[in-house]
Amino acid sequence: HVQLVESGGGSVQAGGTLRLSCTVSGYYSSYCLGWFCQPPGKEREGVAAIYPGGSTYYADSVKGRFTISRSNAKNTLYLQMNNLKPEDAAMYYCAAANVPYMLTPFLASAYYYWGQGTQVTVS
């Protein structure tokens, strides 16, 4: 069983930075990990994903601004968020899919484990 706990959200001004962390417990080293966001009144959507081999994937809206990374030694998934925009404001969730590869990295239904979320506000 995998448990995920997000932290690092907060309120920043446009152009600011945040680093989200997701502490992962349980067996996950061979799983795909991802970050999703859910703006108010909208559906959850993929932001970034990282596969066990290190391949990374990003939504077009965050390419060049966000960086996903994982540290199996620290049991932590990260999302470095630079040059934040008001449209980035959302609840952010980390998730784990119990497979080592997915053809579609942002299919939310393919992720089996989810954290509780951390709020990001950009003014």
Tab-separated table of N, CA and C in Angstrom:
chain	number	residue	atom	x	y	z
A	1	HIS	N	0.848	-1.177	0.000
A	1	HIS	CA	0.000	0.000	0.000
A	1	HIS	C	0.892	1.238	0.000
A	2	VAL	N	0.573	2.212	-0.846
A	2	VAL	CA	1.351	3.445	-0.977
A	2	VAL	C	0.560	4.600	-0.385
A	3	GLN	N	1.235	5.415	0.400
A	3	GLN	CA	0.618	6.630	0.944
A	3	GLN	C	1.400	7.845	0.484
A	4	LEU	N	0.699	8.908	0.162
A	4	LEU	CA	1.330	10.127	-0.331
A	4	LEU	C	0.812	11.325	0.475
A	5	VAL	N	1.742	12.184	0.864
A	5	VAL	CA	1.383	13.381	1.625
A	5	VAL	C	2.078	14.582	0.999
A	6	GLU	N	1.274	15.523	0.494
A	6	GLU	CA	1.819	16.715	-0.146
A	6	GLU	C	2.100	17.811	0.873
A	7	SER	N	3.046	18.682	0.524
A	7	SER	CA	3.330	19.871	1.321
A	7	SER	C	3.963	20.910	0.406
A	8	GLY	N	4.052	22.126	0.891
A	8	GLY	CA	4.743	23.165	0.146
A	8	GLY	C	3.856	24.162	-0.566
A	9	GLY	N	2.553	23.931	-0.531
A	9	GLY	CA	1.666	24.899	-1.160
A	9	GLY	C	1.639	26.207	-0.388
A	10	GLY	N	1.043	27.217	-0.991
A	10	GLY	CA	0.954	28.498	-0.327
A	10	GLY	C	0.458	29.554	-1.283
A	11	SER	N	0.620	30.779	-0.858
A	11	SER	CA	0.159	31.922	-1.631
A	11	SER	C	1.363	32.738	-2.086
A	12	VAL	N	1.451	32.983	-3.381
A	12	VAL	CA	2.563	33.756	-3.937
A	12	VAL	C	2.035	34.750	-4.944
A	13	GLN	N	2.854	35.721	-5.247
A	13	GLN	CA	2.513	36.665	-6.297
A	13	GLN	C	2.915	36.100	-7.645
A	14	ALA	N	2.275	36.589	-8.686
A	14	ALA	CA	2.612	36.174	-10.042
A	14	ALA	C	4.103	36.409	-10.287
A	15	GLY	N	4.741	35.421	-10.912
A	15	GLY	CA	6.179	35.475	-11.127
A	15	GLY	C	6.980	34.813	-10.038
A	16	GLY	N	6.321	34.440	-8.957
A	16	GLY	CA	6.992	33.820	-7.829
A	16	GLY	C	7.241	32.342	-8.033
A	17	THR	N	7.828	31.728	-7.013
A	17	THR	CA	8.166	30.307	-7.082
A	17	THR	C	7.647	29.565	-5.857
A	18	LEU	N	7.392	28.294	-6.048
A	18	LEU	CA	7.040	27.375	-4.973
A	18	LEU	C	7.655	26.027	-5.312
A	19	ARG	N	7.965	25.262	-4.286
A	19	ARG	CA	8.368	23.876	-4.498
A	19	ARG	C	7.446	22.981	-3.691
A	20	LEU	N	6.709	22.165	-4.407
A	20	LEU	CA	5.834	21.201	-3.760
A	20	LEU	C	6.620	19.919	-3.501
A	21	SER	N	6.333	19.319	-2.360
A	21	SER	CA	6.933	18.031	-2.016
A	21	SER	C	5.834	17.024	-1.759
A	22	CYS	N	6.131	15.789	-2.046
A	22	CYS	CA	5.187	14.704	-1.784
A	22	CYS	C	5.979	13.564	-1.160
A	23	THR	N	5.728	13.329	0.102
A	23	THR	CA	6.391	12.233	0.797
A	23	THR	C	5.650	10.944	0.494
A	24	VAL	N	6.402	9.944	0.049
A	24	VAL	CA	5.802	8.687	-0.385
A	24	VAL	C	6.241	7.570	0.547
A	25	SER	N	5.302	6.784	1.003
A	25	SER	CA	5.625	5.620	1.820
A	25	SER	C	5.083	4.378	1.146
A	26	GLY	N	5.722	3.254	1.431
A	26	GLY	CA	5.327	2.021	0.782
A	26	GLY	C	6.185	1.759	-0.447
A	27	TYR	N	5.862	0.698	-1.136
A	27	TYR	CA	6.642	0.334	-2.324
A	27	TYR	C	6.192	1.182	-3.508
A	28	TYR	N	7.091	1.963	-4.064
A	28	TYR	CA	6.717	2.834	-5.173
A	28	TYR	C	7.839	3.040	-6.173
A	29	SER	N	9.031	2.501	-5.922
A	29	SER	CA	10.196	2.849	-6.730
A	29	SER	C	10.026	2.474	-8.199
A	30	SER	N	9.176	1.488	-8.488
A	30	SER	CA	8.971	1.099	-9.882
A	30	SER	C	7.653	1.633	-10.443
A	31	TYR	N	7.072	2.605	-9.760
A	31	TYR	CA	5.794	3.162	-10.191
A	31	TYR	C	5.963	4.504	-10.882
A	32	CYS	N	5.068	4.812	-11.789
A	32	CYS	CA	4.983	6.157	-12.346
A	32	CYS	C	4.410	7.085	-11.280
A	33	LEU	N	4.967	8.279	-11.203
A	33	LEU	CA	4.478	9.282	-10.257
A	33	LEU	C	4.075	10.532	-11.022
A	34	GLY	N	3.081	11.228	-10.502
A	34	GLY	CA	2.628	12.413	-11.215
A	34	GLY	C	2.094	13.486	-10.302
A	35	TRP	N	2.012	14.674	-10.833
A	35	TRP	CA	1.353	15.812	-10.183
A	35	TRP	C	0.155	16.214	-11.031
A	36	PHE	N	-0.946	16.412	-10.371
A	36	PHE	CA	-2.168	16.873	-11.011
A	36	PHE	C	-2.640	18.135	-10.300
A	37	CYS	N	-3.416	18.944	-11.005
A	37	CYS	CA	-4.001	20.111	-10.368
A	37	CYS	C	-5.491	20.145	-10.672
A	38	GLN	N	-6.231	20.773	-9.775
A	38	GLN	CA	-7.667	20.926	-9.962
A	38	GLN	C	-8.052	22.346	-9.593
A	39	PRO	N	-8.209	23.208	-10.601
A	39	PRO	CA	-8.658	24.577	-10.326
A	39	PRO	C	-10.099	24.565	-9.847
A	40	PRO	N	-10.543	25.589	-9.166
A	40	PRO	CA	-11.916	25.626	-8.683
A	40	PRO	C	-12.922	25.468	-9.822
A	41	GLY	N	-13.853	24.543	-9.648
A	41	GLY	CA	-14.897	24.339	-10.629
A	41	GLY	C	-14.477	23.607	-11.880
A	42	LYS	N	-13.251	23.097	-11.893
A	42	LYS	CA	-12.766	22.394	-13.085
A	42	LYS	C	-12.341	20.975	-12.741
A	43	GLU	N	-12.135	20.196	-13.780
A	43	GLU	CA	-11.709	18.821	-13.570
A	43	GLU	C	-10.209	18.751	-13.266
A	44	ARG	N	-9.832	17.652	-12.635
A	44	ARG	CA	-8.431	17.420	-12.338
A	44	ARG	C	-7.669	17.184	-13.639
A	45	GLU	N	-6.494	17.779	-13.760
A	45	GLU	CA	-5.716	17.641	-14.988
A	45	GLU	C	-4.245	17.419	-14.662
A	46	GLY	N	-3.591	16.712	-15.553
A	46	GLY	CA	-2.190	16.405	-15.333
A	46	GLY	C	-1.290	17.606	-15.529
A	47	VAL	N	-0.282	17.680	-14.684
A	47	VAL	CA	0.695	18.774	-14.751
A	47	VAL	C	2.053	18.229	-15.177
A	48	ALA	N	2.514	17.209	-14.490
A	48	ALA	CA	3.825	16.630	-14.774
A	48	ALA	C	3.842	15.188	-14.294
A	49	ALA	N	4.658	14.386	-14.947
A	49	ALA	CA	4.789	12.980	-14.567
A	49	ALA	C	6.239	12.556	-14.728
A	50	ILE	N	6.625	11.580	-13.925
A	50	ILE	CA	7.984	11.037	-14.020
A	50	ILE	C	7.893	9.531	-13.883
A	51	TYR	N	8.583	8.850	-14.781
A	51	TYR	CA	8.560	7.397	-14.781
A	51	TYR	C	9.787	6.859	-14.046
A	52	PRO	N	9.790	5.591	-13.670
A	52	PRO	CA	10.917	5.033	-12.904
A	52	PRO	C	12.262	5.198	-13.585
A	53	GLY	N	12.282	5.165	-14.904
A	53	GLY	CA	13.548	5.310	-15.621
A	53	GLY	C	14.031	6.735	-15.709
A	54	GLY	N	13.202	7.681	-15.264
A	54	GLY	CA	13.589	9.082	-15.265
A	54	GLY	C	12.936	9.927	-16.335
A	55	SER	N	12.200	9.322	-17.242
A	55	SER	CA	11.502	10.100	-18.271
A	55	SER	C	10.489	11.029	-17.622
A	56	THR	N	10.440	12.255	-18.118
A	56	THR	CA	9.512	13.237	-17.570
A	56	THR	C	8.578	13.759	-18.654
A	57	TYR	N	7.390	14.161	-18.226
A	57	TYR	CA	6.368	14.648	-19.133
A	57	TYR	C	5.706	15.856	-18.492
A	58	TYR	N	5.370	16.824	-19.323
A	58	TYR	CA	4.775	18.063	-18.807
A	58	TYR	C	3.585	18.480	-19.653
A	59	ALA	N	2.613	19.072	-18.996
A	59	ALA	CA	1.533	19.722	-19.722
A	59	ALA	C	2.113	20.920	-20.465
A	60	ASP	N	1.556	21.218	-21.619
A	60	ASP	CA	2.077	22.324	-22.426
A	60	ASP	C	2.085	23.630	-21.639
A	61	SER	N	1.110	23.801	-20.778
A	61	SER	CA	0.968	25.070	-20.061
A	61	SER	C	2.077	25.318	-19.038
A	62	VAL	N	2.820	24.273	-18.682
A	62	VAL	CA	3.854	24.444	-17.648
A	62	VAL	C	5.256	24.171	-18.161
A	63	LYS	N	5.375	23.761	-19.393
A	63	LYS	CA	6.696	23.465	-19.945
A	63	LYS	C	7.604	24.685	-19.855
A	64	GLY	N	8.816	24.460	-19.382
A	64	GLY	CA	9.768	25.545	-19.225
A	64	GLY	C	9.650	26.286	-17.908
A	65	ARG	N	8.587	26.017	-17.158
A	65	ARG	CA	8.383	26.694	-15.871
A	65	ARG	C	8.406	25.724	-14.685
A	66	PHE	N	7.888	24.530	-14.878
A	66	PHE	CA	7.806	23.542	-13.810
A	66	PHE	C	8.795	22.419	-14.076
A	67	THR	N	9.315	21.846	-12.990
A	67	THR	CA	10.216	20.706	-13.085
A	67	THR	C	9.814	19.659	-12.069
A	68	ILE	N	9.605	18.445	-12.558
A	68	ILE	CA	9.283	17.332	-11.670
A	68	ILE	C	10.544	16.518	-11.428
A	69	SER	N	10.707	16.050	-10.204
A	69	SER	CA	11.848	15.200	-9.880
A	69	SER	C	11.440	14.254	-8.749
A	70	ARG	N	12.191	13.197	-8.615
A	70	ARG	CA	11.907	12.241	-7.549
A	70	ARG	C	13.209	11.827	-6.893
A	71	SER	N	13.170	11.609	-5.614
A	71	SER	CA	14.314	11.100	-4.876
A	71	SER	C	13.858	9.851	-4.144
A	72	ASN	N	14.191	8.698	-4.687
A	72	ASN	CA	13.824	7.459	-4.014
A	72	ASN	C	14.539	7.342	-2.669
A	73	ALA	N	15.751	7.921	-2.579
A	73	ALA	CA	16.497	7.867	-1.320
A	73	ALA	C	15.783	8.642	-0.224
A	74	LYS	N	15.126	9.728	-0.610
A	74	LYS	CA	14.394	10.546	0.363
A	74	LYS	C	12.902	10.263	0.357
A	75	ASN	N	12.491	9.303	-0.453
A	75	ASN	CA	11.067	8.952	-0.535
A	75	ASN	C	10.206	10.180	-0.831
A	76	THR	N	10.662	11.003	-1.756
A	76	THR	CA	9.969	12.257	-2.013
A	76	THR	C	9.882	12.550	-3.501
A	77	LEU	N	8.728	13.050	-3.884
A	77	LEU	CA	8.476	13.563	-5.226
A	77	LEU	C	8.386	15.076	-5.108
A	78	TYR	N	8.984	15.783	-6.073
A	78	TYR	CA	9.000	17.237	-6.034
A	78	TYR	C	8.359	17.827	-7.282
A	79	LEU	N	7.871	19.056	-7.127
A	79	LEU	CA	7.445	19.855	-8.269
A	79	LEU	C	7.947	21.282	-8.026
A	80	GLN	N	8.984	21.650	-8.758
A	80	GLN	CA	9.499	23.007	-8.698
A	80	GLN	C	8.682	23.867	-9.642
A	81	MET	N	8.094	24.909	-9.109
A	81	MET	CA	7.190	25.752	-9.877
A	81	MET	C	7.770	27.161	-9.930
A	82	ASN	N	8.200	27.564	-11.116
A	82	ASN	CA	8.786	28.899	-11.307
A	82	ASN	C	7.874	29.753	-12.166
A	83	ASN	N	8.052	31.046	-12.052
A	83	ASN	CA	7.285	31.997	-12.855
A	83	ASN	C	5.788	31.673	-12.807
A	84	LEU	N	5.282	31.559	-11.613
A	84	LEU	CA	3.882	31.181	-11.447
A	84	LEU	C	2.945	32.234	-12.013
A	85	LYS	N	1.852	31.759	-12.569
A	85	LYS	CA	0.841	32.623	-13.168
A	85	LYS	C	-0.475	32.445	-12.407
A	86	PRO	N	-1.344	33.429	-12.463
A	86	PRO	CA	-2.634	33.288	-11.773
A	86	PRO	C	-3.404	32.030	-12.194
A	87	GLU	N	-3.247	31.636	-13.452
A	87	GLU	CA	-3.963	30.452	-13.924
A	87	GLU	C	-3.391	29.146	-13.376
A	88	ASP	N	-2.241	29.213	-12.697
A	88	ASP	CA	-1.687	28.024	-12.042
A	88	ASP	C	-2.368	27.748	-10.698
A	89	ALA	N	-3.140	28.684	-10.208
A	89	ALA	CA	-3.790	28.518	-8.911
A	89	ALA	C	-4.731	27.320	-8.930
A	90	ALA	N	-4.552	26.433	-7.975
A	90	ALA	CA	-5.345	25.195	-7.946
A	90	ALA	C	-4.954	24.399	-6.713
A	91	MET	N	-5.707	23.345	-6.477
A	91	MET	CA	-5.283	22.322	-5.522
A	91	MET	C	-4.392	21.364	-6.293
A	92	TYR	N	-3.214	21.082	-5.743
A	92	TYR	CA	-2.268	20.199	-6.403
A	92	TYR	C	-2.197	18.867	-5.655
A	93	TYR	N	-2.241	17.794	-6.425
A	93	TYR	CA	-2.212	16.441	-5.886
A	93	TYR	C	-1.051	15.660	-6.469
A	94	CYS	N	-0.401	14.866	-5.646
A	94	CYS	CA	0.548	13.909	-6.189
A	94	CYS	C	-0.150	12.550	-6.254
A	95	ALA	N	0.307	11.737	-7.179
A	95	ALA	CA	-0.341	10.457	-7.416
A	95	ALA	C	0.682	9.432	-7.864
A	96	ALA	N	0.359	8.171	-7.624
A	96	ALA	CA	1.221	7.065	-8.027
A	96	ALA	C	0.400	6.037	-8.782
A	97	ALA	N	0.925	5.616	-9.896
A	97	ALA	CA	0.308	4.548	-10.681
A	97	ALA	C	1.134	3.298	-10.472
A	98	ASN	N	0.503	2.196	-10.152
A	98	ASN	CA	1.244	0.992	-9.805
A	98	ASN	C	1.696	0.209	-11.031
A	99	VAL	N	2.256	0.957	-11.977
A	99	VAL	CA	2.862	0.389	-13.173
A	99	VAL	C	4.122	1.185	-13.482
A	100	PRO	N	5.093	0.569	-14.180
A	100	PRO	CA	6.342	1.276	-14.477
A	100	PRO	C	6.295	2.128	-15.731
A	101	TYR	N	5.197	1.994	-16.496
A	101	TYR	CA	5.094	2.753	-17.745
A	101	TYR	C	3.627	2.946	-18.093
A	102	MET	N	3.312	4.107	-18.619
A	102	MET	CA	1.972	4.362	-19.150
A	102	MET	C	2.108	5.068	-20.480
A	103	LEU	N	1.276	4.685	-21.421
A	103	LEU	CA	1.290	5.331	-22.722
A	103	LEU	C	0.812	6.776	-22.600
A	104	THR	N	-0.140	7.000	-21.718
A	104	THR	CA	-0.708	8.331	-21.510
A	104	THR	C	-0.384	8.769	-20.084
A	105	PRO	N	0.596	9.665	-19.901
A	105	PRO	CA	1.042	9.990	-18.546
A	105	PRO	C	0.041	10.772	-17.706
A	106	PHE	N	-0.963	11.411	-18.333
A	106	PHE	CA	-1.878	12.268	-17.584
A	106	PHE	C	-3.299	11.724	-17.525
A	107	LEU	N	-3.442	10.430	-17.648
A	107	LEU	CA	-4.761	9.831	-17.490
A	107	LEU	C	-4.994	9.587	-16.005
A	108	ALA	N	-5.793	10.427	-15.401
A	108	ALA	CA	-5.964	10.392	-13.947
A	108	ALA	C	-6.473	9.035	-13.459
A	109	SER	N	-7.327	8.413	-14.244
A	109	SER	CA	-7.900	7.131	-13.824
A	109	SER	C	-6.857	6.025	-13.749
A	110	ALA	N	-5.708	6.231	-14.357
A	110	ALA	CA	-4.652	5.218	-14.327
A	110	ALA	C	-3.819	5.285	-13.055
A	111	TYR	N	-3.985	6.364	-12.301
A	111	TYR	CA	-3.232	6.519	-11.052
A	111	TYR	C	-4.061	5.920	-9.922
A	112	TYR	N	-3.447	5.026	-9.167
A	112	TYR	CA	-4.197	4.280	-8.155
A	112	TYR	C	-4.168	4.949	-6.790
A	113	TYR	N	-3.052	5.600	-6.482
A	113	TYR	CA	-2.880	6.203	-5.149
A	113	TYR	C	-2.823	7.722	-5.279
A	114	TRP	N	-3.449	8.410	-4.335
A	114	TRP	CA	-3.525	9.869	-4.377
A	114	TRP	C	-3.271	10.444	-2.990
A	115	GLY	N	-2.635	11.626	-2.978
A	115	GLY	CA	-2.518	12.376	-1.745
A	115	GLY	C	-3.758	13.227	-1.523
A	116	GLN	N	-3.747	13.982	-0.438
A	116	GLN	CA	-4.895	14.796	-0.062
A	116	GLN	C	-4.882	16.170	-0.715
A	117	GLY	N	-3.749	16.565	-1.243
A	117	GLY	CA	-3.668	17.834	-1.956
A	117	GLY	C	-3.063	18.954	-1.132
A	118	THR	N	-2.502	19.920	-1.834
A	118	THR	CA	-1.970	21.128	-1.213
A	118	THR	C	-2.365	22.312	-2.100
A	119	GLN	N	-2.816	23.379	-1.472
A	119	GLN	CA	-3.388	24.506	-2.205
A	119	GLN	C	-2.297	25.467	-2.667
A	120	VAL	N	-2.394	25.886	-3.905
A	120	VAL	CA	-1.509	26.915	-4.462
A	120	VAL	C	-2.375	28.085	-4.901
A	121	THR	N	-2.048	29.260	-4.391
A	121	THR	CA	-2.761	30.481	-4.741
A	121	THR	C	-1.768	31.459	-5.351
A	122	VAL	N	-2.141	32.044	-6.486
A	122	VAL	CA	-1.273	32.997	-7.172
A	122	VAL	C	-2.060	34.275	-7.420
A	123	SER	N	-1.559	35.368	-6.912
A	123	SER	CA	-2.271	36.639	-7.074
A	123	SER	C	-1.502	37.593	-7.974
